Structures are given as structure tokens and as C-alpha cells.
Tab-separated table of C-alpha atoms in Angstrom:
chain	number	residue	atom	x	y	z
A	526	MET	CA	61.511	1.636	-69.245
A	527	THR	CA	59.544	4.839	-68.920
A	528	GLU	CA	59.676	6.385	-65.486
A	529	ILE	CA	56.460	7.856	-64.042
A	530	PRO	CA	57.046	11.207	-62.447
A	531	MET	CA	56.576	11.137	-58.693
A	532	ALA	CA	54.578	14.357	-58.751
A	533	SER	CA	51.970	12.991	-61.128
A	534	THR	CA	51.737	9.756	-59.147
A	535	GLY	CA	51.158	11.659	-55.915
A	536	ARG	CA	48.608	13.932	-57.577
A	537	SER	CA	46.642	10.983	-58.953
A	538	GLY	CA	46.710	9.291	-55.539
A	539	VAL	CA	45.291	12.387	-53.904
A	540	LEU	CA	42.582	12.585	-56.581
A	541	ASN	CA	41.670	8.919	-56.116
A	542	ALA	CA	41.508	9.351	-52.353
A	543	GLY	CA	39.295	12.397	-52.776
A	544	ILE	CA	36.974	10.510	-55.121
A	545	LEU	CA	36.742	7.582	-52.705
A	546	ARG	CA	36.033	9.902	-49.784
A	547	ARG	CA	33.366	11.713	-51.776
A	548	ASP	CA	31.740	8.430	-52.785
A	549	ALA	CA	31.778	7.260	-49.156
A	550	ILE	CA	30.130	10.481	-47.984
A	551	ARG	CA	27.558	10.228	-50.760
A	552	GLU	CA	26.803	6.611	-49.824
A	553	ARG	CA	26.532	7.506	-46.136
A	554	LEU	CA	24.138	10.364	-46.898
A	555	GLY	CA	22.065	8.069	-49.095
A	556	ALA	CA	21.799	5.477	-46.321
A	557	THR	CA	20.971	8.161	-43.750
A	558	SER	CA	18.220	9.608	-45.921
A	559	LEU	CA	16.437	6.242	-45.747
A	560	THR	CA	16.031	6.724	-41.990
A	561	PHE	CA	14.328	10.106	-42.299
A	562	PRO	CA	10.749	8.684	-42.226
A	563	GLY	CA	11.567	6.742	-39.059
A	564	LEU	CA	13.214	9.766	-37.436
A	565	ILE	CA	10.209	11.926	-38.260
A	566	LEU	CA	7.877	9.305	-36.789
A	567	ILE	CA	9.950	9.114	-33.599
A	568	ALA	CA	9.957	12.895	-33.334
A	569	LEU	CA	6.169	13.025	-33.637
A	570	VAL	CA	5.411	10.098	-31.347
A	571	LEU	CA	8.116	10.571	-28.698
A	572	LEU	CA	9.724	13.986	-28.722
A	573	VAL	CA	6.586	16.097	-29.244
A	574	PRO	CA	4.704	14.617	-26.222
A	575	VAL	CA	7.810	14.960	-24.030
A	576	LEU	CA	8.286	18.587	-25.055
A	577	TRP	CA	4.577	19.153	-24.433
A	578	LEU	CA	5.039	17.778	-20.901
A	579	PHE	CA	7.913	20.179	-20.271
A	580	TRP	CA	5.785	23.043	-21.594
A	581	LEU	CA	2.767	22.247	-19.410
A	582	SER	CA	4.899	21.766	-16.302
A	583	ALA	CA	6.226	25.322	-16.621
A	584	PHE	CA	2.774	26.897	-16.018
A	585	ASP	CA	0.751	27.052	-12.819
A	586	ALA	CA	-3.015	26.570	-12.430
A	587	ALA	CA	-3.620	30.228	-13.422
A	588	GLY	CA	-1.762	29.744	-16.695
A	589	GLU	CA	1.223	31.868	-15.693
A	590	LEU	CA	4.847	30.897	-16.163
A	591	SER	CA	6.014	29.563	-12.806
A	592	TRP	CA	8.119	26.936	-11.022
A	593	ALA	CA	5.264	26.180	-8.617
A	594	ASN	CA	4.697	22.708	-10.057
A	595	TYR	CA	8.283	21.755	-9.302
A	596	GLU	CA	8.390	23.489	-5.927
A	597	ARG	CA	5.640	21.211	-4.649
A	598	MET	CA	7.980	18.233	-5.209
A	599	GLY	CA	9.470	19.048	-1.812
A	600	ARG	CA	6.244	18.128	-0.025
A	601	SER	CA	6.300	15.006	2.104
A	602	ILE	CA	3.606	13.230	0.043
A	603	TYR	CA	5.651	13.513	-3.148
A	604	ILE	CA	8.892	12.514	-1.470
A	605	ARG	CA	7.197	9.516	0.148
A	606	THR	CA	5.607	8.471	-3.148
A	607	LEU	CA	8.879	8.790	-5.051
A	608	THR	CA	10.728	6.836	-2.350
A	609	THR	CA	8.103	4.084	-2.461
A	610	THR	CA	8.306	3.921	-6.248
A	611	PHE	CA	12.090	3.559	-6.314
A	612	ARG	CA	12.099	1.089	-3.417
A	613	ILE	CA	9.540	-1.188	-5.053
A	614	ALA	CA	11.294	-0.894	-8.423
A	615	PHE	CA	14.612	-1.873	-6.818
A	616	ILE	CA	13.108	-4.822	-4.900
A	617	VAL	CA	11.288	-6.124	-7.980
A	618	THR	CA	14.424	-5.783	-10.112
A	619	LEU	CA	16.569	-7.584	-7.527
A	620	CYS	CA	14.051	-10.411	-7.094
A	621	CYS	CA	13.715	-10.833	-10.866
A	622	ALA	CA	17.502	-11.055	-11.193
A	623	LEU	CA	17.773	-13.655	-8.413
A	624	MET	CA	14.880	-15.718	-9.782
A	625	GLY	CA	15.548	-15.239	-13.474
A	626	TYR	CA	19.251	-16.106	-13.511
A	627	PRO	CA	18.799	-19.799	-12.504
A	628	VAL	CA	15.939	-20.204	-14.988
A	629	ALA	CA	17.950	-18.662	-17.829
A	630	TYR	CA	20.976	-20.781	-16.868
A	631	LEU	CA	18.855	-23.940	-16.936
A	632	MET	CA	17.506	-22.966	-20.352
A	633	SER	CA	20.985	-22.367	-21.749
A	634	GLN	CA	22.429	-25.616	-20.392
A	635	SER	CA	19.492	-27.911	-21.230
A	636	GLY	CA	18.792	-29.714	-24.453
A	637	ARG	CA	16.765	-28.224	-27.254
A	638	ARG	CA	13.435	-29.781	-26.245
A	639	VAL	CA	13.739	-28.903	-22.569
A	640	SER	CA	14.834	-25.345	-23.315
A	641	LEU	CA	11.886	-24.887	-25.694
A	642	VAL	CA	9.469	-26.088	-23.008
A	643	ILE	CA	10.958	-23.672	-20.456
A	644	LEU	CA	10.906	-20.871	-23.014
A	645	LEU	CA	7.235	-21.595	-23.712
A	646	CYS	CA	6.477	-21.360	-19.982
A	647	VAL	CA	8.327	-18.036	-19.827
A	648	LEU	CA	6.467	-16.592	-22.822
A	649	LEU	CA	3.063	-17.985	-21.845
A	650	PRO	CA	2.140	-15.015	-19.576
A	651	PHE	CA	2.521	-12.655	-22.546
A	652	TRP	CA	-0.539	-14.303	-24.093
A	653	THR	CA	-2.691	-12.997	-21.241
A	654	SER	CA	-3.492	-9.386	-20.408
A	655	VAL	CA	-1.702	-7.792	-17.450
A	656	LEU	CA	-5.098	-6.883	-16.021
A	657	VAL	CA	-6.267	-10.516	-16.105
A	658	ARG	CA	-3.047	-11.714	-14.484
A	659	THR	CA	-3.348	-9.100	-11.776
A	660	TYR	CA	-6.917	-10.160	-10.973
A	661	ALA	CA	-5.709	-13.764	-10.851
A	662	TRP	CA	-3.171	-12.810	-8.185
A	663	LEU	CA	-5.942	-10.978	-6.330
A	664	VAL	CA	-7.923	-14.236	-6.226
A	665	LEU	CA	-4.876	-16.154	-5.009
A	666	LEU	CA	-3.629	-13.719	-2.372
A	667	GLN	CA	-6.755	-12.288	-0.755
A	668	ARG	CA	-7.774	-13.292	2.792
A	669	THR	CA	-10.221	-15.902	1.498
A	670	GLY	CA	-8.053	-16.772	-1.479
A	671	LEU	CA	-6.564	-20.102	-2.432
A	672	ILE	CA	-3.200	-19.603	-0.699
A	673	ASN	CA	-4.634	-18.596	2.688
A	674	THR	CA	-7.298	-21.305	2.438
A	675	TRP	CA	-4.734	-24.021	1.750
A	676	LEU	CA	-2.425	-22.829	4.525
A	677	GLN	CA	-5.298	-22.832	7.007
A	678	ASN	CA	-6.553	-26.252	5.899
A	679	TRP	CA	-3.059	-27.713	6.319
A	680	GLY	CA	-2.805	-26.200	9.798
A	681	ILE	CA	0.207	-24.034	8.951
A	682	ILE	CA	-1.512	-20.768	9.954
A	683	ASP	CA	-4.447	-19.951	12.213
A	684	GLU	CA	-5.417	-16.608	10.687
A	685	PRO	CA	-5.232	-15.422	7.080
A	686	LEU	CA	-2.015	-13.675	6.084
A	687	ALA	CA	-2.058	-10.127	4.717
A	688	LEU	CA	-0.775	-10.971	1.238
A	689	VAL	CA	-2.701	-8.385	-0.746
A	690	HIS	CA	-3.727	-4.716	-0.539
A	691	ASN	CA	-0.244	-3.886	0.662
A	692	GLU	CA	3.300	-3.522	-0.642
A	693	LEU	CA	3.940	-7.281	-0.504
A	694	GLY	CA	1.076	-8.071	-2.864
A	695	THR	CA	2.189	-5.301	-5.209
A	696	ILE	CA	5.720	-6.689	-5.343
A	697	ILE	CA	4.522	-10.250	-5.964
A	698	GLY	CA	2.299	-9.181	-8.841
A	699	MET	CA	4.984	-6.977	-10.405
A	700	ILE	CA	7.584	-9.737	-10.177
A	701	HIS	CA	5.259	-12.064	-12.067
A	702	VAL	CA	4.785	-9.475	-14.818
A	703	MET	CA	8.434	-8.419	-15.057
A	704	LEU	CA	10.247	-11.758	-14.708
A	705	PRO	CA	10.238	-12.630	-18.445
A	706	PHE	CA	11.967	-9.320	-19.202
A	707	MET	CA	14.909	-10.559	-17.128
A	708	ILE	CA	15.001	-14.153	-18.345
A	709	LEU	CA	15.046	-13.395	-22.072
A	710	PRO	CA	18.105	-11.040	-22.093
A	711	LEU	CA	19.929	-13.395	-19.733
A	712	TYR	CA	19.208	-16.378	-21.963
A	713	ALA	CA	20.514	-14.521	-25.015
A	714	SER	CA	23.752	-13.560	-23.260
A	715	MET	CA	24.256	-17.063	-21.831
A	716	LYS	CA	23.833	-18.723	-25.218
A	717	ALA	CA	26.664	-16.539	-26.512
A	718	VAL	CA	29.104	-17.794	-23.864
A	719	ASP	CA	31.677	-20.261	-25.186
A	720	SER	CA	31.339	-23.474	-23.168
A	721	SER	CA	34.980	-24.367	-23.791
A	722	LEU	CA	36.023	-21.529	-21.480
A	723	MET	CA	34.575	-23.369	-18.493
A	724	LEU	CA	36.489	-26.513	-19.485
A	725	ALA	CA	39.666	-24.479	-19.830
A	726	ALA	CA	39.127	-23.010	-16.363
A	727	SER	CA	38.648	-26.512	-14.930
A	728	ASN	CA	41.826	-27.721	-16.646
A	729	CYS	CA	43.682	-24.818	-15.038
A	730	GLY	CA	42.637	-26.042	-11.592
A	731	ALA	CA	39.575	-23.879	-10.931
A	732	THR	CA	36.703	-25.374	-8.961
A	733	PRO	CA	33.210	-25.255	-10.513
A	734	THR	CA	32.323	-22.344	-8.227
A	735	GLN	CA	35.468	-20.420	-9.156
A	736	ALA	CA	34.964	-21.121	-12.852
A	737	PHE	CA	31.377	-19.871	-12.653
A	738	TRP	CA	32.080	-16.615	-10.814
A	739	GLN	CA	35.384	-15.762	-12.486
A	740	VAL	CA	34.723	-16.960	-16.058
A	741	TYR	CA	31.013	-17.491	-16.722
A	742	PHE	CA	29.263	-14.802	-14.707
A	743	PRO	CA	31.326	-11.812	-15.998
A	744	GLN	CA	30.311	-12.742	-19.553
A	745	THR	CA	26.612	-12.638	-18.647
A	746	ILE	CA	26.732	-9.288	-16.852
A	747	THR	CA	25.484	-7.577	-20.031
A	748	GLY	CA	22.286	-9.643	-19.887
A	749	VAL	CA	21.852	-8.865	-16.195
A	750	SER	CA	22.346	-5.139	-16.806
A	751	SER	CA	19.991	-5.077	-19.796
A	752	GLY	CA	17.236	-6.934	-17.972
A	753	ALA	CA	17.682	-4.937	-14.769
A	754	GLY	CA	17.571	-1.615	-16.587
A	755	LEU	CA	14.479	-2.599	-18.557
A	756	ILE	CA	12.613	-3.864	-15.485
A	757	PHE	CA	13.573	-0.884	-13.319
A	758	VAL	CA	12.394	1.602	-15.935
A	759	LEU	CA	9.096	-0.253	-16.458
A	760	CYS	CA	8.508	-0.431	-12.702
A	761	LEU	CA	8.901	3.339	-12.344
A	762	GLY	CA	5.795	3.898	-14.461
A	763	PHE	CA	3.785	0.828	-13.463
A	764	PHE	CA	0.117	1.531	-12.738
A	765	VAL	CA	-2.351	-1.373	-13.049
A	766	THR	CA	-0.805	-3.845	-10.613
A	767	PRO	CA	-0.130	-1.326	-7.788
A	768	VAL	CA	-3.689	-0.014	-8.041
A	769	LEU	CA	-5.337	-3.442	-7.801
A	770	LEU	CA	-2.963	-5.342	-5.523
A	771	GLY	CA	-1.910	-2.329	-3.480
A	772	GLY	CA	-5.498	-1.505	-2.599
A	773	GLY	CA	-4.751	2.206	-2.281
A	774	ARG	CA	-2.192	1.594	0.472
A	775	THR	CA	0.785	1.323	-1.881
A	776	TYR	CA	0.976	4.691	-3.589
A	777	MET	CA	3.394	4.951	-6.492
A	778	TRP	CA	4.429	7.804	-8.788
A	779	ALA	CA	2.146	6.820	-11.686
A	780	MET	CA	-0.851	6.798	-9.350
A	781	GLN	CA	0.112	10.280	-8.171
A	782	ILE	CA	0.110	11.493	-11.782
A	783	ALA	CA	-3.291	9.910	-12.446
A	784	ASP	CA	-4.825	11.496	-9.336
A	785	ASN	CA	-3.524	14.953	-10.247
A	786	ILE	CA	-5.413	14.683	-13.543
A	787	SER	CA	-8.558	12.730	-12.625
A	788	LEU	CA	-9.249	14.221	-9.174
A	789	TYR	CA	-7.781	17.718	-9.338
A	790	GLY	CA	-7.571	18.392	-13.071
A	791	ASN	CA	-4.111	19.876	-12.557
A	792	TRP	CA	-2.286	19.098	-15.787
A	793	GLY	CA	0.698	21.251	-14.813
A	794	ALA	CA	1.400	19.295	-11.624
A	795	ALA	CA	0.886	15.981	-13.429
A	796	SER	CA	3.245	17.102	-16.202
A	797	ALA	CA	5.894	18.067	-13.652
A	798	LEU	CA	5.627	14.591	-12.140
A	799	GLY	CA	5.962	13.114	-15.618
A	800	VAL	CA	9.041	15.236	-16.321
A	801	VAL	CA	10.675	14.026	-13.098
A	802	LEU	CA	9.880	10.440	-14.085
A	803	VAL	CA	11.349	10.953	-17.571
A	804	ILE	CA	14.548	12.403	-16.088
A	805	ALA	CA	14.818	9.515	-13.610
A	806	THR	CA	14.331	7.035	-16.456
A	807	ALA	CA	17.035	8.745	-18.530
A	808	ILE	CA	19.460	8.579	-15.607
A	809	VAL	CA	18.786	4.846	-15.171
A	810	LEU	CA	19.304	4.180	-18.886
A	811	LEU	CA	22.573	6.123	-18.883
A	812	ALA	CA	23.745	4.127	-15.873
A	813	VAL	CA	22.888	0.860	-17.630
A	814	GLN	CA	24.717	2.009	-20.758
A	815	PHE	CA	27.760	2.875	-18.656
A	816	VAL	CA	27.733	-0.581	-17.069
A	817	LEU	CA	27.396	-2.259	-20.463
A	818	ARG	CA	30.326	-0.276	-21.839
A	819	ARG	CA	32.492	-1.151	-18.863
A	820	ALA	CA	31.491	-4.808	-19.164
A	821	GLY	CA	32.285	-4.756	-22.875
A	822	GLY	CA	35.691	-3.192	-22.291
A	823	THR	CA	34.886	-0.059	-24.328
A	824	LYS	CA	35.253	3.552	-23.358
């Protein structure tokens, strides 16, 4: 038998490895080049407006480079508006999680026909404009609306309740708009849970409550985090519902931005508010990503 020199074998192995590595890099570059049109589109649609906001916020009303637009953030009106925005966003997110989890659980545990009917009811509001839905809540919640009229006719209340043109009406309307954004991620995560794990927990002596909290719920935390992050971010920039149902008494950050432009024509101040909102949104998204990584067991 002819023996193959070890040196030549090692040299050929190194050459083959180099060729494979070069082919892999070439394939990766080819696949990445296909994304260039999408990256350019994202840069034009997303990055350019954000950079333009940063640029405008750095100039005062006289057109001079200044931090005046950010210094005014310390005023009580801005602090109160920002606090109101985050408080309402947190309340709406919490209520959507508490209301959406049972609905998503029912959808995941029901048969195909029942789950499709529930899913249709969840998606039905998307077929109607947010403005129309908000006006519908205005009709329901106002002092002479259907809810107050029914309560008075049944003798439950003597005077109409203040259900609209305040923070309560704003929260009710926003919950109605945001609830599907919690149910859909939860339903997707619940359908991915292996039902045999609950049976295994029961066989090991766990009660239904223990099996739910220790086995089922931790596997759906990704859906809760995704829905909560999405709703919280959307609530930070919500405008239509607070304007109509808040009646000017519930003043949120987006309304502050609109007033700086429409009433005062101060694009620099409005841009500074937008920059603060973008930074707050980025922080929330990073927090959600951190929670998802911890829930997934990755670092």
C-alpha cells in the first residue's frame, strides 16, 4: 500500500477548510446583499425622520444651537404630562393583560370552531376605524349615553356617572383599542405549550393551580411580555382616543407635541418632545427584549 504523507494531507485539509470558509462568506454576502433594498427603505422611512427630529430639537426658536428645548422639560406642565402618559400606558397595559389572558387561554383550550368564533370577535374591531370606535364609546359613556340611561332606568344610580371627558373614559377607550394586541401574542404562545406537561405535573402530585402557575404560566411569559411591550409603546404615542374621550382634561404627551406645532408653531420644542418619546420607547423595547431573553434562558 502507498502511504500518503501526513504533510500533504494536512495541507489539503487546510486548503479545503479555506475554500469552504470562503464559499460560506461569499454565500453570506450574497444573502446580505438581497436585504440592501429593504435596509435602504428603512433608512429613508425611519432613520432620516428620527435624525431630523434630533436636528430640529437642537435649535431654539431663533434658529441658534441651544439646549433650550430640552431645558423646558423640567417645567411642571411637561412633567405632569409625561407622568400622566406613563400612568395611563401602565394602567391600560395591566388591564389588557388581566383581561386578555383568560380570553387567550379560552381560545387555546377550546375546539377549533369555538376558537375561530372567539378569534373573529377579537379581530372584528380591526375592521372599523379607531375614530369610529372612539365616537361609539363617546355615545355609550356620555352623561346622556346608553350606559348612564340604563343605570338610571334600572334605579342603580340617581345621577349620571362621569364616565367620559376624564381619565377613566380615556382608559376605557384605549383598552378597547389595545386589547387585541395582547390577546394575539398570548394565543400564539399558548398554542405552542405542550399539553402533556400539565398532565405530567398532575401525575407528579401538583394541583391544577400549582400546575398552572409553575408549569403553564412560565411558558406563556413571552406572549405576555410581547403584548405588554407592544401595548405600552403604542399607548405612549396615542392621540385620537385621549383627545375625544379625555375632553381636554386628560393631557398626554402626543397632545403636547401637537399643541406645540399647531398652536405655537414651535417645531424645536415639539421635536424635543418627540426625541424624549423615542428614547422612552427604546428603553421599553430593550426592557421587553431583556425579559424575553431571560424567559427563553438565553444570555
